[in-house]
């Protein structure tokens, strides 16, 4: 059974940093196209970042230069390092996976809440 | 950046047909995926590649995509179909993924 489990969400002050983790079971993260998708309270879905199976990475303009996506193949885990956090980064962060590029996100975690507030 | 526009809400009586549109510039040239999200839950994929259904998704869910509008159609609507629905595309030039603004489907 495929399962994605996010962790690392927390309350952090503006300007602070946080690292989210997405641990996978039932498939190999390095063979999938893995993304982070966020949802602000009461708002819609917003794509944040993707790491391709080949290692290429892309970022939404709203987070480029502040967030870094990575993975640890030995731990079958994907990460999102978030720096210079702003109030508008407050959201539930989901990890999501595709079997290949533009196949649609078949796999979703349950989400982890990040709150940026003083 | 590429923008996908959906109606904020759609209301439908049980047993009737709900149609949710997703507008985007020449979206017909792209592949569209659709997600269902119920309150407090993660989204689930209900349509991929414009009109394919993942295993476990009822045949009542179907999709189409042409020119500047993609459409998700839910036939014989049931109370359990009440949820938010999002369209999504991959924007090739930028490598970015784009979600639509979302539509809340209410079953009357």
mmCIF file of C-alpha atoms in Angstrom:
data_model
loop_
_atom_site.group_PDB
_atom_site.id
_atom_site.type_symbol
_atom_site.label_atom_id
_atom_site.label_comp_id
_atom_site.label_asym_id
_atom_site.label_seq_id
_atom_site.Cartn_x
_atom_site.Cartn_y
_atom_site.Cartn_z
ATOM 1 C CA UNK A 1 0.000 0.000 0.000
ATOM 2 C CA UNK A 2 1.303 3.429 -0.980
ATOM 3 C CA UNK A 3 1.538 5.893 1.881
ATOM 4 C CA UNK A 4 2.957 9.408 2.225
ATOM 5 C CA UNK A 5 3.431 10.859 5.701
ATOM 6 C CA UNK A 6 4.349 14.510 6.193
ATOM 7 C CA UNK A 7 5.889 15.907 9.348
ATOM 8 C CA UNK A 8 7.648 19.019 10.566
ATOM 9 C CA UNK A 9 4.814 21.522 10.558
ATOM 10 C CA UNK A 10 4.895 23.985 13.431
ATOM 11 C CA UNK A 11 4.318 27.548 14.605
ATOM 12 C CA UNK A 12 7.222 29.747 13.527
ATOM 13 C CA UNK A 13 7.890 33.475 13.665
ATOM 14 C CA UNK A 14 8.124 35.589 10.515
ATOM 15 C CA UNK A 15 11.618 35.372 9.091
ATOM 16 C CA UNK A 16 12.161 31.960 10.622
ATOM 17 C CA UNK A 17 12.929 28.585 9.044
ATOM 18 C CA UNK A 18 11.339 25.150 9.020
ATOM 19 C CA UNK A 19 12.015 21.828 7.315
ATOM 20 C CA UNK A 20 9.151 19.595 6.259
ATOM 21 C CA UNK A 21 9.573 15.879 5.611
ATOM 22 C CA UNK A 22 7.542 13.486 3.483
ATOM 23 C CA UNK A 23 8.266 9.834 4.186
ATOM 24 C CA UNK A 24 7.080 7.365 1.557
ATOM 25 C CA UNK A 25 6.230 3.690 1.788
ATOM 26 C CA UNK A 26 4.978 1.373 -0.904
ATOM 27 C CA UNK A 27 6.930 3.106 -3.672
ATOM 28 C CA UNK A 28 10.332 4.660 -4.349
ATOM 29 C CA UNK A 29 10.420 8.452 -4.096
ATOM 30 C CA UNK A 30 13.367 8.739 -6.488
ATOM 31 C CA UNK A 31 11.357 7.069 -9.267
ATOM 32 C CA UNK A 32 8.420 9.473 -9.008
ATOM 33 C CA UNK A 33 7.779 13.139 -9.707
ATOM 34 C CA UNK A 34 7.248 14.500 -6.199
ATOM 35 C CA UNK A 35 5.695 17.856 -5.374
ATOM 36 C CA UNK A 36 4.731 20.001 -2.426
ATOM 37 C CA UNK A 37 1.266 21.554 -2.635
ATOM 38 C CA UNK A 38 -0.092 23.956 -0.015
ATOM 39 C CA UNK A 39 -3.500 25.207 1.017
ATOM 40 C CA UNK A 40 -3.946 28.358 3.067
ATOM 41 C CA UNK A 41 -6.850 28.316 5.545
ATOM 42 C CA UNK A 42 -10.124 28.477 3.633
ATOM 43 C CA UNK A 43 -8.321 28.849 0.303
ATOM 44 C CA UNK A 44 -7.574 26.740 -2.753
ATOM 45 C CA UNK A 45 -4.676 24.502 -3.673
ATOM 46 C CA UNK A 46 -1.350 26.095 -4.628
ATOM 47 C CA UNK A 47 1.542 24.162 -6.127
ATOM 48 C CA UNK A 48 4.849 24.996 -4.413
ATOM 49 C CA UNK A 49 7.687 22.890 -5.817
ATOM 50 C CA UNK A 50 8.563 19.683 -7.665
ATOM 51 C CA UNK A 51 11.560 17.367 -7.828
ATOM 52 C CA UNK A 52 11.722 15.147 -10.892
ATOM 53 C CA UNK A 53 12.917 11.567 -10.813
ATOM 54 C CA UNK A 54 16.050 12.803 -12.605
ATOM 55 C CA UNK A 55 16.660 15.430 -9.942
ATOM 56 C CA UNK A 56 15.528 18.593 -11.711
ATOM 57 C CA UNK A 57 13.672 21.020 -9.452
ATOM 58 C CA UNK A 58 11.172 23.819 -10.051
ATOM 59 C CA UNK A 59 9.563 26.354 -7.752
ATOM 60 C CA UNK A 60 6.524 28.595 -7.734
ATOM 61 C CA UNK A 61 7.465 32.252 -8.080
ATOM 62 C CA UNK A 62 6.060 32.927 -4.594
ATOM 63 C CA UNK A 63 8.681 30.719 -2.917
ATOM 64 C CA UNK A 64 11.625 30.769 -5.319
ATOM 65 C CA UNK A 65 14.827 31.725 -3.535
ATOM 66 C CA UNK A 66 13.355 30.965 -0.108
ATOM 67 C CA UNK A 67 12.341 27.293 -0.315
ATOM 68 C CA UNK A 68 14.473 24.299 -1.331
ATOM 69 C CA UNK A 69 13.147 20.875 -2.274
ATOM 70 C CA UNK A 70 15.333 17.789 -1.895
ATOM 71 C CA UNK A 71 15.194 14.066 -1.244
ATOM 72 C CA UNK A 72 17.184 11.404 0.562
ATOM 73 C CA UNK A 73 17.000 8.205 -1.470
ATOM 74 C CA UNK A 74 18.394 6.110 1.386
ATOM 75 C CA UNK A 75 15.500 7.229 3.600
ATOM 76 C CA UNK A 76 12.916 7.283 0.787
ATOM 77 C CA UNK A 77 11.994 10.745 2.006
ATOM 78 C CA UNK A 78 11.434 14.132 0.389
ATOM 79 C CA UNK A 79 12.031 17.444 2.134
ATOM 80 C CA UNK A 80 11.086 21.096 1.875
ATOM 81 C CA UNK A 81 13.464 23.544 3.527
ATOM 82 C CA UNK A 82 11.594 26.797 4.091
ATOM 83 C CA UNK A 83 13.547 29.947 4.941
ATOM 84 C CA UNK A 84 12.553 33.606 5.382
ATOM 85 C CA UNK A 85 9.013 32.540 6.198
ATOM 86 C CA UNK A 86 6.182 35.040 5.824
ATOM 87 C CA UNK A 87 2.655 35.183 7.185
ATOM 88 C CA UNK A 88 1.340 34.316 3.714
ATOM 89 C CA UNK A 89 3.201 30.979 3.877
ATOM 90 C CA UNK A 90 0.734 29.828 6.537
ATOM 91 C CA UNK A 91 -0.954 26.744 5.122
ATOM 92 C CA UNK A 92 -1.385 23.005 5.235
ATOM 93 C CA UNK A 93 1.468 21.553 3.194
ATOM 94 C CA UNK A 94 0.802 18.324 1.301
ATOM 95 C CA UNK A 95 3.329 16.147 -0.439
ATOM 96 C CA UNK A 96 1.984 14.664 -3.657
ATOM 97 C CA UNK A 97 3.392 12.257 -6.220
ATOM 98 C CA UNK A 98 3.000 11.431 -9.899
ATOM 99 C CA UNK A 99 4.108 8.255 -11.619
ATOM 100 C CA UNK A 100 5.596 10.446 -14.345
ATOM 101 C CA UNK A 101 5.487 14.059 -15.430
ATOM 102 C CA UNK A 102 1.962 15.406 -16.054
ATOM 103 C CA UNK A 103 0.243 12.132 -15.091
ATOM 104 C CA UNK A 104 -1.786 13.766 -12.311
ATOM 105 C CA UNK A 105 -1.111 13.519 -8.581
ATOM 106 C CA UNK A 106 -2.167 10.011 -7.697
ATOM 107 C CA UNK A 107 -0.529 10.000 -4.285
ATOM 108 C CA UNK A 108 -1.165 12.456 -1.434
ATOM 109 C CA UNK A 109 -0.126 12.707 2.172
ATOM 110 C CA UNK A 110 -2.448 13.842 4.943
ATOM 111 C CA UNK A 111 -0.787 17.269 5.214
ATOM 112 C CA UNK A 112 1.148 19.144 7.875
ATOM 113 C CA UNK A 113 0.227 22.610 9.171
ATOM 114 C CA UNK A 114 2.698 25.474 9.037
ATOM 115 C CA UNK A 115 1.712 28.637 10.885
ATOM 116 C CA UNK A 116 3.834 31.751 10.509
ATOM 117 C CA UNK A 117 2.950 34.259 13.198
ATOM 118 C CA UNK A 118 4.531 36.351 15.911
ATOM 119 C CA UNK B 1 1.915 32.818 -15.431
ATOM 120 C CA UNK B 2 -0.812 30.479 -16.599
ATOM 121 C CA UNK B 3 -4.225 30.981 -14.962
ATOM 122 C CA UNK B 4 -7.115 28.531 -14.597
ATOM 123 C CA UNK B 5 -10.534 29.950 -13.729
ATOM 124 C CA UNK B 6 -13.398 27.971 -12.204
ATOM 125 C CA UNK B 7 -16.849 29.072 -11.008
ATOM 126 C CA UNK B 8 -16.823 29.434 -7.205
ATOM 127 C CA UNK B 9 -19.881 27.247 -6.729
ATOM 128 C CA UNK B 10 -22.235 24.853 -8.459
ATOM 129 C CA UNK B 11 -25.485 23.563 -6.979
ATOM 130 C CA UNK B 12 -27.219 20.424 -8.194
ATOM 131 C CA UNK B 13 -30.117 18.236 -7.120
ATOM 132 C CA UNK B 14 -29.531 14.555 -6.357
ATOM 133 C CA UNK B 15 -29.751 12.405 -9.463
ATOM 134 C CA UNK B 16 -29.047 15.323 -11.792
ATOM 135 C CA UNK B 17 -25.883 16.256 -13.672
ATOM 136 C CA UNK B 18 -23.247 18.705 -12.433
ATOM 137 C CA UNK B 19 -20.851 20.364 -14.865
ATOM 138 C CA UNK B 20 -17.783 22.210 -13.586
ATOM 139 C CA UNK B 21 -15.827 24.333 -16.023
ATOM 140 C CA UNK B 22 -12.151 25.220 -16.018
ATOM 141 C CA UNK B 23 -11.122 28.077 -18.285
ATOM 142 C CA UNK B 24 -7.600 28.707 -19.519
ATOM 143 C CA UNK B 25 -5.919 30.121 -22.601
ATOM 144 C CA UNK B 26 -5.825 27.289 -25.181
ATOM 145 C CA UNK B 27 -6.267 24.764 -22.390
ATOM 146 C CA UNK B 28 -7.343 22.330 -25.088
ATOM 147 C CA UNK B 29 -3.650 22.042 -25.998
ATOM 148 C CA UNK B 30 -2.810 20.852 -22.493
ATOM 149 C CA UNK B 31 -3.653 17.780 -20.431
ATOM 150 C CA UNK B 32 -6.129 18.441 -17.600
ATOM 151 C CA UNK B 33 -6.478 16.583 -14.311
ATOM 152 C CA UNK B 34 -9.299 16.941 -11.767
ATOM 153 C CA UNK B 35 -9.294 16.489 -7.996
ATOM 154 C CA UNK B 36 -12.010 16.123 -5.387
ATOM 155 C CA UNK B 37 -11.399 17.426 -1.874
ATOM 156 C CA UNK B 38 -13.746 16.933 1.046
ATOM 157 C CA UNK B 39 -13.458 19.023 4.229
ATOM 158 C CA UNK B 40 -10.453 18.126 6.345
ATOM 159 C CA UNK B 41 -9.140 15.627 3.793
ATOM 160 C CA UNK B 42 -6.384 15.554 1.211
ATOM 161 C CA UNK B 43 -7.420 15.853 -2.445
ATOM 162 C CA UNK B 44 -7.931 12.732 -4.527
ATOM 163 C CA UNK B 45 -7.482 12.400 -8.268
ATOM 164 C CA UNK B 46 -10.802 11.718 -10.018
ATOM 165 C CA UNK B 47 -9.889 12.385 -13.681
ATOM 166 C CA UNK B 48 -6.504 12.399 -15.423
ATOM 167 C CA UNK B 49 -5.519 12.946 -19.047
ATOM 168 C CA UNK B 50 -8.692 14.956 -19.668
ATOM 169 C CA UNK B 51 -11.067 11.973 -19.386
ATOM 170 C CA UNK B 52 -9.432 8.927 -17.779
ATOM 171 C CA UNK B 53 -10.565 7.621 -14.408
ATOM 172 C CA UNK B 54 -8.231 6.143 -11.801
ATOM 173 C CA UNK B 55 -9.286 2.788 -10.445
ATOM 174 C CA UNK B 56 -12.049 3.117 -7.888
ATOM 175 C CA UNK B 57 -13.543 6.297 -9.351
ATOM 176 C CA UNK B 58 -17.165 5.780 -10.485
ATOM 177 C CA UNK B 59 -18.060 5.976 -14.170
ATOM 178 C CA UNK B 60 -20.357 8.869 -13.214
ATOM 179 C CA UNK B 61 -17.260 11.082 -13.359
ATOM 180 C CA UNK B 62 -16.123 12.143 -16.831
ATOM 181 C CA UNK B 63 -14.193 14.962 -18.431
ATOM 182 C CA UNK B 64 -13.707 16.835 -21.659
ATOM 183 C CA UNK B 65 -11.270 19.448 -22.899
ATOM 184 C CA UNK B 66 -11.400 21.674 -25.960
ATOM 185 C CA UNK B 67 -10.186 25.099 -27.009
ATOM 186 C CA UNK B 68 -10.326 27.320 -23.924
ATOM 187 C CA UNK B 69 -12.472 25.227 -21.568
ATOM 188 C CA UNK B 70 -12.179 21.904 -19.797
ATOM 189 C CA UNK B 71 -15.226 20.394 -18.109
ATOM 190 C CA UNK B 72 -15.733 17.870 -15.338
ATOM 191 C CA UNK B 73 -19.135 16.216 -15.508
ATOM 192 C CA UNK B 74 -20.687 14.331 -12.616
ATOM 193 C CA UNK B 75 -23.746 12.332 -13.677
ATOM 194 C CA UNK B 76 -26.446 11.044 -11.325
ATOM 195 C CA UNK B 77 -25.090 13.195 -8.521
ATOM 196 C CA UNK B 78 -25.107 11.727 -5.028
ATOM 197 C CA UNK B 79 -24.882 13.392 -1.629
ATOM 198 C CA UNK B 80 -21.366 11.991 -1.268
ATOM 199 C CA UNK B 81 -20.206 14.017 -4.276
ATOM 200 C CA UNK B 82 -20.492 17.231 -2.260
ATOM 201 C CA UNK B 83 -16.931 18.578 -2.166
ATOM 202 C CA UNK B 84 -14.517 21.095 -3.631
ATOM 203 C CA UNK B 85 -13.217 20.283 -7.107
ATOM 204 C CA UNK B 86 -9.990 21.564 -8.677
ATOM 205 C CA UNK B 87 -8.652 21.348 -12.207
ATOM 206 C CA UNK B 88 -4.897 21.209 -12.752
ATOM 207 C CA UNK B 89 -2.440 21.402 -15.652
ATOM 208 C CA UNK B 90 1.302 21.312 -16.151
ATOM 209 C CA UNK B 91 2.560 24.470 -17.826
ATOM 210 C CA UNK B 92 5.289 23.190 -20.136
ATOM 211 C CA UNK B 93 7.193 26.409 -20.800
ATOM 212 C CA UNK B 94 7.718 27.169 -17.125
ATOM 213 C CA UNK B 95 7.767 23.628 -15.726
ATOM 214 C CA UNK B 96 5.193 24.772 -13.178
ATOM 215 C CA UNK B 97 2.025 23.028 -12.105
ATOM 216 C CA UNK B 98 -1.127 25.132 -11.947
ATOM 217 C CA UNK B 99 -4.340 24.526 -10.033
ATOM 218 C CA UNK B 100 -7.669 26.094 -10.838
ATOM 219 C CA UNK B 101 -9.409 28.391 -8.382
ATOM 220 C CA UNK B 102 -11.684 25.607 -7.179
ATOM 221 C CA UNK B 103 -15.445 24.966 -7.299
ATOM 222 C CA UNK B 104 -17.618 24.040 -4.355
ATOM 223 C CA UNK B 105 -20.288 21.557 -5.392
ATOM 224 C CA UNK B 106 -23.395 21.606 -3.226
ATOM 225 C CA UNK B 107 -25.962 18.819 -3.452
ATOM 226 C CA UNK B 108 -29.381 20.298 -2.756
#
